[in-house]
XYZ file of C-alpha atoms in Angstrom:
483
model
C -15.274 -14.747 -8.428
C -12.180 -13.312 -8.280
C -9.266 -15.804 -9.762
C -7.230 -17.576 -6.175
C -3.647 -17.891 -6.401
C -2.531 -21.430 -6.111
C -6.400 -23.053 -5.870
C -8.083 -24.941 -9.215
C -11.430 -24.714 -8.095
C -14.101 -25.535 -10.796
C -15.114 -22.807 -13.207
C -17.219 -20.570 -12.093
C -21.047 -20.716 -12.282
C -22.748 -18.748 -14.610
C -26.032 -19.427 -16.962
C -24.541 -21.173 -19.958
C -24.086 -19.920 -23.831
C -24.804 -23.044 -24.764
C -25.943 -23.963 -28.338
C -26.984 -27.122 -30.128
C -25.439 -28.342 -33.081
C -27.304 -30.114 -36.122
C -26.548 -33.520 -34.778
C -28.193 -32.596 -31.453
C -25.000 -32.876 -29.115
C -24.619 -29.676 -26.784
C -21.868 -27.496 -28.029
C -19.399 -25.802 -25.714
C -17.508 -22.411 -26.537
C -14.384 -21.584 -25.085
C -12.067 -18.903 -25.175
C -8.290 -20.415 -25.451
C -5.691 -17.808 -23.910
C -2.204 -18.991 -25.518
C -0.110 -16.325 -23.845
C 1.796 -18.848 -22.531
C 1.214 -21.898 -24.896
C 3.052 -21.135 -28.349
C 3.305 -24.607 -29.636
C 1.350 -27.517 -30.980
C 2.992 -30.243 -29.005
C 1.886 -30.448 -25.692
C -1.159 -27.913 -25.504
C -3.547 -29.078 -23.510
C -5.787 -26.220 -25.132
C -5.794 -27.401 -28.225
C -6.633 -31.070 -27.053
C -9.685 -29.437 -24.899
C -12.547 -29.176 -27.436
C -14.663 -32.014 -28.587
C -15.602 -32.235 -31.985
C -19.085 -30.985 -31.279
C -17.320 -28.014 -29.548
C -16.692 -24.376 -30.585
C -13.495 -22.103 -29.661
C -11.505 -19.028 -30.594
C -7.815 -19.058 -29.561
C -6.298 -15.537 -28.832
C -3.127 -14.241 -27.800
C -2.718 -11.003 -25.910
C 0.303 -8.700 -25.915
C -0.015 -7.852 -22.150
C 0.288 -3.013 -22.144
C 1.329 -3.027 -18.905
C 3.295 -5.634 -18.559
C 5.325 -5.051 -21.953
C 5.430 -1.155 -21.626
C 8.713 0.211 -21.960
C 10.029 0.108 -18.338
C 9.023 -3.374 -17.887
C 10.430 -5.237 -21.169
C 12.667 -3.881 -23.380
C 12.528 -3.459 -27.016
C 14.505 -6.558 -27.644
C 11.953 -8.190 -25.475
C 8.858 -7.221 -26.774
C 10.276 -7.949 -30.663
C 10.684 -11.686 -29.551
C 7.121 -11.963 -28.131
C 5.728 -10.286 -31.021
C 7.650 -12.765 -33.130
C 6.488 -15.339 -31.423
C 2.857 -14.645 -31.811
C 2.453 -14.230 -35.328
C 4.469 -17.151 -35.736
C 2.409 -19.383 -33.368
C -0.924 -17.530 -35.520
C 1.148 -19.025 -39.017
C 1.399 -22.532 -37.524
C -2.162 -22.741 -36.894
C -3.543 -21.027 -40.194
C -1.545 -24.219 -42.048
C -4.176 -26.206 -39.575
C -6.785 -23.992 -40.186
C -7.002 -22.729 -36.592
C -7.824 -18.825 -36.415
C -5.296 -16.959 -33.568
C -6.571 -13.479 -32.742
C -3.295 -11.266 -31.756
C -4.975 -8.182 -29.723
C -2.721 -6.043 -27.812
C -4.237 -3.861 -24.761
C -5.298 -4.858 -20.905
C -6.383 -8.602 -20.524
C -9.080 -7.741 -17.575
C -10.430 -5.587 -20.534
C -10.273 -7.707 -23.568
C -11.169 -11.055 -22.561
C -14.576 -10.054 -21.461
C -15.009 -8.210 -24.737
C -14.303 -11.159 -26.901
C -16.516 -13.567 -24.413
C -19.455 -11.264 -25.449
C -18.924 -10.301 -28.836
C -18.704 -14.242 -29.042
C -21.265 -15.528 -26.682
C -18.662 -17.653 -25.574
C -18.813 -19.970 -22.097
C -15.651 -19.461 -20.933
C -11.699 -18.733 -20.972
C -9.637 -21.460 -20.817
C -6.023 -21.019 -20.276
C -2.591 -21.997 -18.572
C -2.327 -21.431 -14.900
C -0.069 -18.859 -14.126
C 2.493 -17.845 -11.304
C 1.905 -13.875 -10.886
C -0.712 -12.355 -9.034
C -1.347 -9.618 -11.705
C -1.762 -12.540 -14.253
C -4.749 -14.178 -12.068
C -6.627 -10.919 -11.704
C -6.678 -10.731 -15.345
C -9.677 -13.040 -15.337
C -11.357 -12.045 -12.128
C -14.728 -12.466 -12.568
C -14.913 -14.440 -15.418
C -16.049 -18.094 -16.112
C -12.815 -19.572 -16.320
C -10.625 -22.859 -16.557
C -7.079 -23.722 -15.449
C -5.246 -25.906 -17.057
C -1.344 -25.915 -15.078
C 0.207 -27.229 -18.819
C 3.605 -25.423 -18.172
C 4.508 -27.072 -14.847
C 5.888 -30.753 -14.251
C 3.810 -31.994 -11.868
C 0.792 -30.798 -12.992
C -3.012 -32.324 -12.148
C -3.026 -34.904 -9.373
C 0.374 -34.763 -9.496
C 0.958 -31.260 -7.658
C 2.128 -30.422 -4.440
C -0.351 -29.177 -1.658
C 0.774 -25.558 -0.951
C -0.092 -26.430 2.464
C 2.392 -28.451 3.003
C 4.739 -27.489 0.364
C 9.002 -27.535 1.579
C 10.241 -24.832 3.245
C 13.878 -25.306 1.222
C 14.208 -27.100 -2.005
C 16.416 -29.464 -1.138
C 13.316 -30.772 1.163
C 11.081 -30.155 -2.140
C 13.841 -32.455 -4.431
C 14.140 -34.918 -1.648
C 10.581 -35.115 -1.128
C 9.425 -35.225 -4.882
C 12.472 -37.500 -6.448
C 11.981 -40.823 -4.817
C 9.151 -41.599 -6.840
C 8.540 -38.391 -9.246
C 6.102 -39.381 -11.951
C 5.574 -36.571 -14.256
C 2.519 -36.537 -16.950
C 3.191 -37.539 -19.917
C 3.228 -34.304 -23.065
C -0.347 -34.399 -25.145
C 0.312 -34.546 -28.960
C -1.947 -32.218 -30.854
C -4.924 -34.744 -31.468
C -5.941 -33.557 -35.432
C -9.642 -34.412 -34.696
C -9.628 -30.592 -32.846
C -7.172 -29.298 -35.371
C -9.866 -27.860 -37.819
C -12.007 -26.150 -34.816
C -12.885 -22.872 -36.578
C -16.968 -22.805 -36.157
C -16.723 -19.522 -34.639
C -15.718 -17.860 -37.856
C -18.732 -19.387 -39.455
C -20.891 -18.120 -36.596
C -19.274 -14.684 -35.738
C -18.182 -13.533 -39.377
C -14.720 -12.346 -40.066
C -12.539 -11.851 -37.828
C -9.572 -9.103 -37.490
C -6.637 -11.369 -37.001
C -4.098 -8.557 -35.997
C -4.065 -5.331 -33.925
C -0.821 -5.839 -32.542
C 1.944 -2.976 -32.775
C 3.551 -2.620 -35.297
C 6.980 -4.241 -35.559
C 9.873 -2.257 -34.375
C 13.331 -1.822 -35.788
C 15.227 -4.909 -34.449
C 17.717 -4.411 -31.865
C 21.398 -5.716 -33.189
C 23.700 -7.756 -30.910
C 26.923 -5.783 -30.819
C 28.629 -6.626 -34.438
C 32.262 -7.607 -32.568
C 30.081 -10.162 -30.084
C 28.330 -11.403 -32.871
C 31.335 -11.561 -35.558
C 33.413 -13.764 -33.012
C 30.510 -16.148 -31.841
C 27.870 -16.387 -34.602
C 27.593 -19.611 -33.657
C 26.814 -18.997 -30.204
C 24.559 -16.377 -31.202
C 22.661 -17.955 -33.938
C 21.541 -20.728 -31.164
C 20.474 -17.590 -28.604
C 17.932 -16.945 -31.967
C 15.713 -19.784 -32.498
C 13.016 -19.855 -30.045
C 9.930 -20.965 -32.038
C 8.777 -24.748 -31.463
C 9.761 -26.425 -34.050
C 13.695 -24.573 -34.028
C 13.778 -25.548 -29.927
C 13.145 -29.359 -30.854
C 15.390 -30.195 -33.446
C 18.132 -28.043 -31.322
C 16.928 -29.932 -27.701
C 17.458 -33.226 -29.617
C 20.484 -32.661 -31.045
C 22.040 -30.758 -27.931
C 20.893 -34.153 -26.070
C 22.803 -36.320 -28.850
C 25.897 -34.730 -28.741
C 26.589 -32.275 -25.915
C 24.120 -33.340 -22.443
C 27.055 -35.760 -21.317
C 29.409 -32.843 -20.508
C 26.618 -30.545 -18.896
C 27.576 -30.996 -15.586
C 30.714 -29.584 -16.168
C 30.138 -26.605 -18.906
C 27.144 -25.555 -17.221
C 29.308 -22.863 -15.132
C 30.637 -21.499 -17.951
C 30.169 -17.825 -19.195
C 29.498 -18.009 -22.785
C 29.679 -20.417 -25.759
C 27.416 -21.869 -27.751
C 26.515 -25.291 -26.087
C 27.802 -25.286 -22.787
C 24.094 -25.174 -21.767
C 20.593 -26.436 -22.943
C 19.167 -22.960 -23.771
C 15.755 -23.964 -22.775
C 14.741 -20.814 -20.682
C 13.566 -18.681 -23.235
C 11.509 -21.856 -25.058
C 10.157 -22.410 -21.479
C 9.583 -19.121 -20.259
C 7.806 -18.403 -23.730
C 5.959 -21.820 -23.751
C 7.360 -22.666 -26.945
C 8.527 -26.148 -25.436
C 6.710 -27.429 -22.422
C 8.719 -28.796 -19.155
C 7.070 -31.964 -19.276
C 8.504 -32.742 -23.241
C 12.013 -31.429 -21.804
C 11.650 -34.196 -19.183
C 10.884 -36.796 -21.451
C 13.090 -36.141 -23.997
C 15.965 -36.055 -21.238
C 14.508 -39.784 -19.431
C 14.721 -41.212 -23.170
C 17.868 -40.296 -23.604
C 19.186 -41.587 -20.208
C 16.777 -44.763 -21.462
C 18.651 -45.169 -24.390
C 22.487 -43.943 -23.561
C 21.891 -44.654 -19.588
C 21.890 -41.892 -16.710
C 24.727 -39.429 -15.501
C 25.535 -36.669 -13.646
C 24.868 -34.458 -16.324
C 21.333 -35.669 -17.425
C 20.605 -35.901 -13.978
C 21.880 -32.620 -13.478
C 19.447 -31.229 -16.394
C 16.636 -32.736 -14.874
C 17.657 -30.928 -11.308
C 17.283 -27.665 -13.017
C 13.810 -28.359 -14.268
C 12.612 -29.250 -10.544
C 14.350 -25.994 -9.351
C 11.975 -23.852 -12.161
C 8.767 -26.040 -10.592
C 9.835 -25.345 -7.110
C 9.643 -21.627 -7.185
C 6.733 -22.067 -9.347
C 4.490 -23.851 -6.329
C 6.615 -21.155 -4.031
C 5.210 -18.259 -5.373
C 1.912 -19.948 -5.337
C 1.850 -20.152 -2.072
C 3.568 -16.870 -1.251
C 2.331 -14.546 -4.281
C 3.424 -11.457 -2.598
C 6.263 -12.189 -0.935
C 8.841 -12.125 -3.801
C 7.701 -8.485 -4.548
C 8.570 -7.676 -0.648
C 12.378 -6.215 0.381
C 12.437 -7.878 3.528
C 10.176 -11.246 2.223
C 9.032 -13.592 4.899
C 11.198 -11.531 7.309
C 12.926 -14.379 8.333
C 16.315 -13.120 7.614
C 18.742 -9.471 7.650
C 18.404 -8.541 4.376
C 21.137 -7.253 2.578
C 20.772 -3.640 1.120
C 18.547 -0.667 1.687
C 14.840 -0.749 1.152
C 14.192 1.456 -1.798
C 17.637 2.370 -2.524
C 18.958 3.167 -6.130
C 20.766 6.260 -6.970
C 23.671 6.347 -8.826
C 24.944 3.430 -8.054
C 22.378 1.265 -9.287
C 22.491 2.949 -12.851
C 26.431 2.242 -12.645
C 25.589 -1.635 -12.319
C 22.854 -1.131 -15.064
C 25.193 -0.117 -17.412
C 27.871 -2.309 -16.700
C 30.354 0.743 -14.883
C 30.939 -0.660 -11.919
C 34.786 -0.630 -12.058
C 35.018 -4.462 -11.169
C 35.842 -6.126 -14.870
C 33.745 -9.450 -14.184
C 30.625 -7.790 -12.887
C 30.707 -4.974 -15.681
C 31.132 -7.676 -18.760
C 28.429 -9.454 -17.359
C 26.002 -6.634 -17.503
C 27.349 -5.512 -20.519
C 26.534 -8.561 -22.277
C 23.030 -8.389 -20.735
C 22.189 -4.974 -22.203
C 23.557 -6.271 -25.322
C 21.597 -9.204 -26.014
C 19.405 -10.165 -23.313
C 20.897 -12.926 -22.250
C 23.153 -13.967 -18.858
C 24.262 -17.261 -17.629
C 23.317 -19.065 -14.668
C 26.779 -18.078 -12.874
C 26.771 -14.326 -14.167
C 23.506 -13.657 -12.487
C 24.277 -14.842 -9.388
C 27.410 -12.379 -9.340
C 25.828 -9.429 -10.148
C 22.969 -10.096 -7.951
C 25.086 -10.243 -5.149
C 27.245 -7.262 -6.133
C 23.991 -5.091 -6.062
C 22.663 -5.976 -2.743
C 25.699 -6.494 -0.688
C 29.011 -4.399 -2.471
C 26.366 -1.412 -3.681
C 23.669 -1.574 -0.813
C 20.566 -1.391 -3.002
C 17.074 -2.833 -2.815
C 17.226 -6.267 -4.713
C 13.964 -5.088 -6.230
C 15.532 -2.913 -8.235
C 17.802 -5.725 -9.848
C 15.092 -8.303 -10.562
C 13.223 -5.439 -12.221
C 16.092 -4.629 -14.195
C 16.522 -8.364 -15.187
C 12.524 -8.587 -16.057
C 13.291 -5.620 -18.152
C 15.912 -6.932 -20.119
C 15.971 -10.892 -19.991
C 14.895 -12.726 -23.060
C 13.477 -15.664 -20.776
C 12.267 -13.589 -17.721
C 9.891 -15.571 -16.443
C 7.796 -14.155 -13.033
C 8.747 -17.127 -10.473
C 12.144 -18.095 -12.039
C 13.639 -14.043 -11.630
C 11.902 -12.704 -8.716
C 12.253 -16.324 -6.879
C 16.218 -16.323 -7.839
C 16.928 -12.490 -6.184
C 14.434 -13.302 -3.401
C 16.574 -16.235 -2.712
C 20.509 -14.975 -2.976
C 19.095 -11.898 -1.005
C 18.043 -14.636 2.011
C 14.352 -13.211 1.705
C 12.757 -16.941 1.376
C 13.481 -19.058 4.021
C 17.450 -19.681 3.501
C 19.742 -17.073 4.718
C 20.922 -14.686 2.295
C 24.248 -15.653 -0.197
C 26.817 -13.895 -0.922
C 29.284 -14.636 -3.954
C 33.565 -13.151 -3.934
C 32.887 -11.697 -7.586
C 37.169 -11.727 -8.043
C 37.294 -15.057 -6.717
C 34.274 -16.339 -9.114
C 36.502 -14.757 -12.005
C 39.492 -16.294 -11.336
C 37.739 -19.615 -11.232
C 35.205 -19.562 -14.140
C 37.263 -16.700 -16.372
C 40.525 -17.775 -15.802
C 42.190 -16.503 -19.010
C 40.073 -13.664 -18.824
C 38.450 -14.647 -22.389
C 34.916 -13.386 -21.307
C 35.915 -10.246 -19.972
C 37.822 -9.206 -22.801
C 35.432 -10.232 -24.946
C 32.969 -7.923 -23.624
C 35.077 -5.178 -21.921
C 38.161 -5.317 -24.817
C 41.568 -5.260 -23.707
C 44.276 -6.034 -21.827
C 44.223 -10.326 -22.077
C 46.938 -11.628 -20.402
C 46.099 -13.374 -17.100
C 44.209 -12.219 -14.838
C 44.910 -8.290 -15.332
C 41.791 -8.429 -16.924
C 40.180 -9.241 -13.901
C 42.965 -7.318 -11.788
C 44.039 -4.197 -13.947
C 45.822 -2.687 -10.661
C 48.640 -5.778 -10.982
C 50.217 -4.165 -13.682
C 53.240 -2.789 -13.276
C 51.986 0.473 -14.993
C 48.584 0.665 -13.254
C 48.284 4.196 -13.135
C 44.727 4.497 -11.395
C 43.808 3.567 -7.296
C 41.852 0.216 -6.792
C 38.353 0.708 -7.110
C 37.089 0.767 -3.532
C 34.692 -1.888 -4.469
C 37.413 -3.993 -5.127
C 38.655 -3.845 -1.356
C 36.508 -6.826 0.118
C 37.471 -9.357 -2.359
C 41.010 -8.905 -2.590
C 40.905 -9.032 1.601
C 39.113 -12.231 0.720
C 41.512 -13.832 -1.490
C 44.806 -12.922 0.327
C 42.780 -14.745 3.316
C 42.595 -18.049 1.196
């Protein structure tokens, strides 16, 4: 039975490979596919088997999705590191975790047959190609990475067209399932080992040389980059708890910053990699509000989690629309379908001539990260000013971003392009630079001097500026002068 996107039928019927344990109880035999659930907390896969059941856990590095043209070396290293860290944490609890690299559509059925397992149990994905991994297999989805799971999930047939409508529909009586604690009774399920014998614990690629953050950036902002590199479950929970106590109160004001140690929650990587659940993040925010009171900042952080949720369900409703230039076909989309060329290369390398854009793109190349404000501006610039197909930008973000998430990344690009329900959104990058980097600290950090005033954003205003204005600046200059 082929997997149907957005639907959650019961596991497909097949002849059961059930065993009877010595007590006479029927044993179920699961293959737990843990790729997006690299955590012990709120991991329903670990809570599924009963004491009489047997389970084998596996993580697979998909060769296609993590090929060099789709994932940077830095992103591959992050995924490999989190797999191995999760394997070590499970080993302490006597849970074996098999690590493999290859095509999940090939490896999963091989494991089912080799170890006489009944079905695959996995976190429900959003991407069409991930649904295909289990096509034809006996499988069970658990929507473990969404806020609105099980009976709370929206009906895709009546999913609102806009985020605002989605938020207004869900917020008044929004309920989120309580996160699950790992149950000690199921944390010793290693019966497959005794049945099947020794298992090679890893055939993952050998670690690649580290891709260091640019030395100048690391030296000037050591606390900032230290935060970015803490993505394992214990580090994430500790840091987020500290963030709520010390920095949540200014999130509404600081969230549009471009760089720094505590201006954002930095939850995007752990949420995308599955080292933290959205439900746990939501619960921690609500507990903080109950103790210290709700304010605009705490509400706005939950608001961002709802945006993520909206894109997850929207992609399940329109699985292929996120990858079409025209999307739903409701609006005129900027740029030319398939258009790339030299303009795209300059954008990728941070050589467009517009300092604010170039600084953000060079930050992405050097760190695998970019602020939300930066992402909106570079996306708008690529499609509206350079005339490129927005999908090239989404694909570049997929390759570079450490927090790459299929629905959030492609959904946000399609949203700005007007490929979904809303009209296209264009940003004036010069105006944004003056507003959000008024002292040119961010731009100067990435591009170097000049450091005075807005000359970093508009260097042609200097008396001795030797070169003509870049053609890309003209539209922004006209808009600034008109305001």
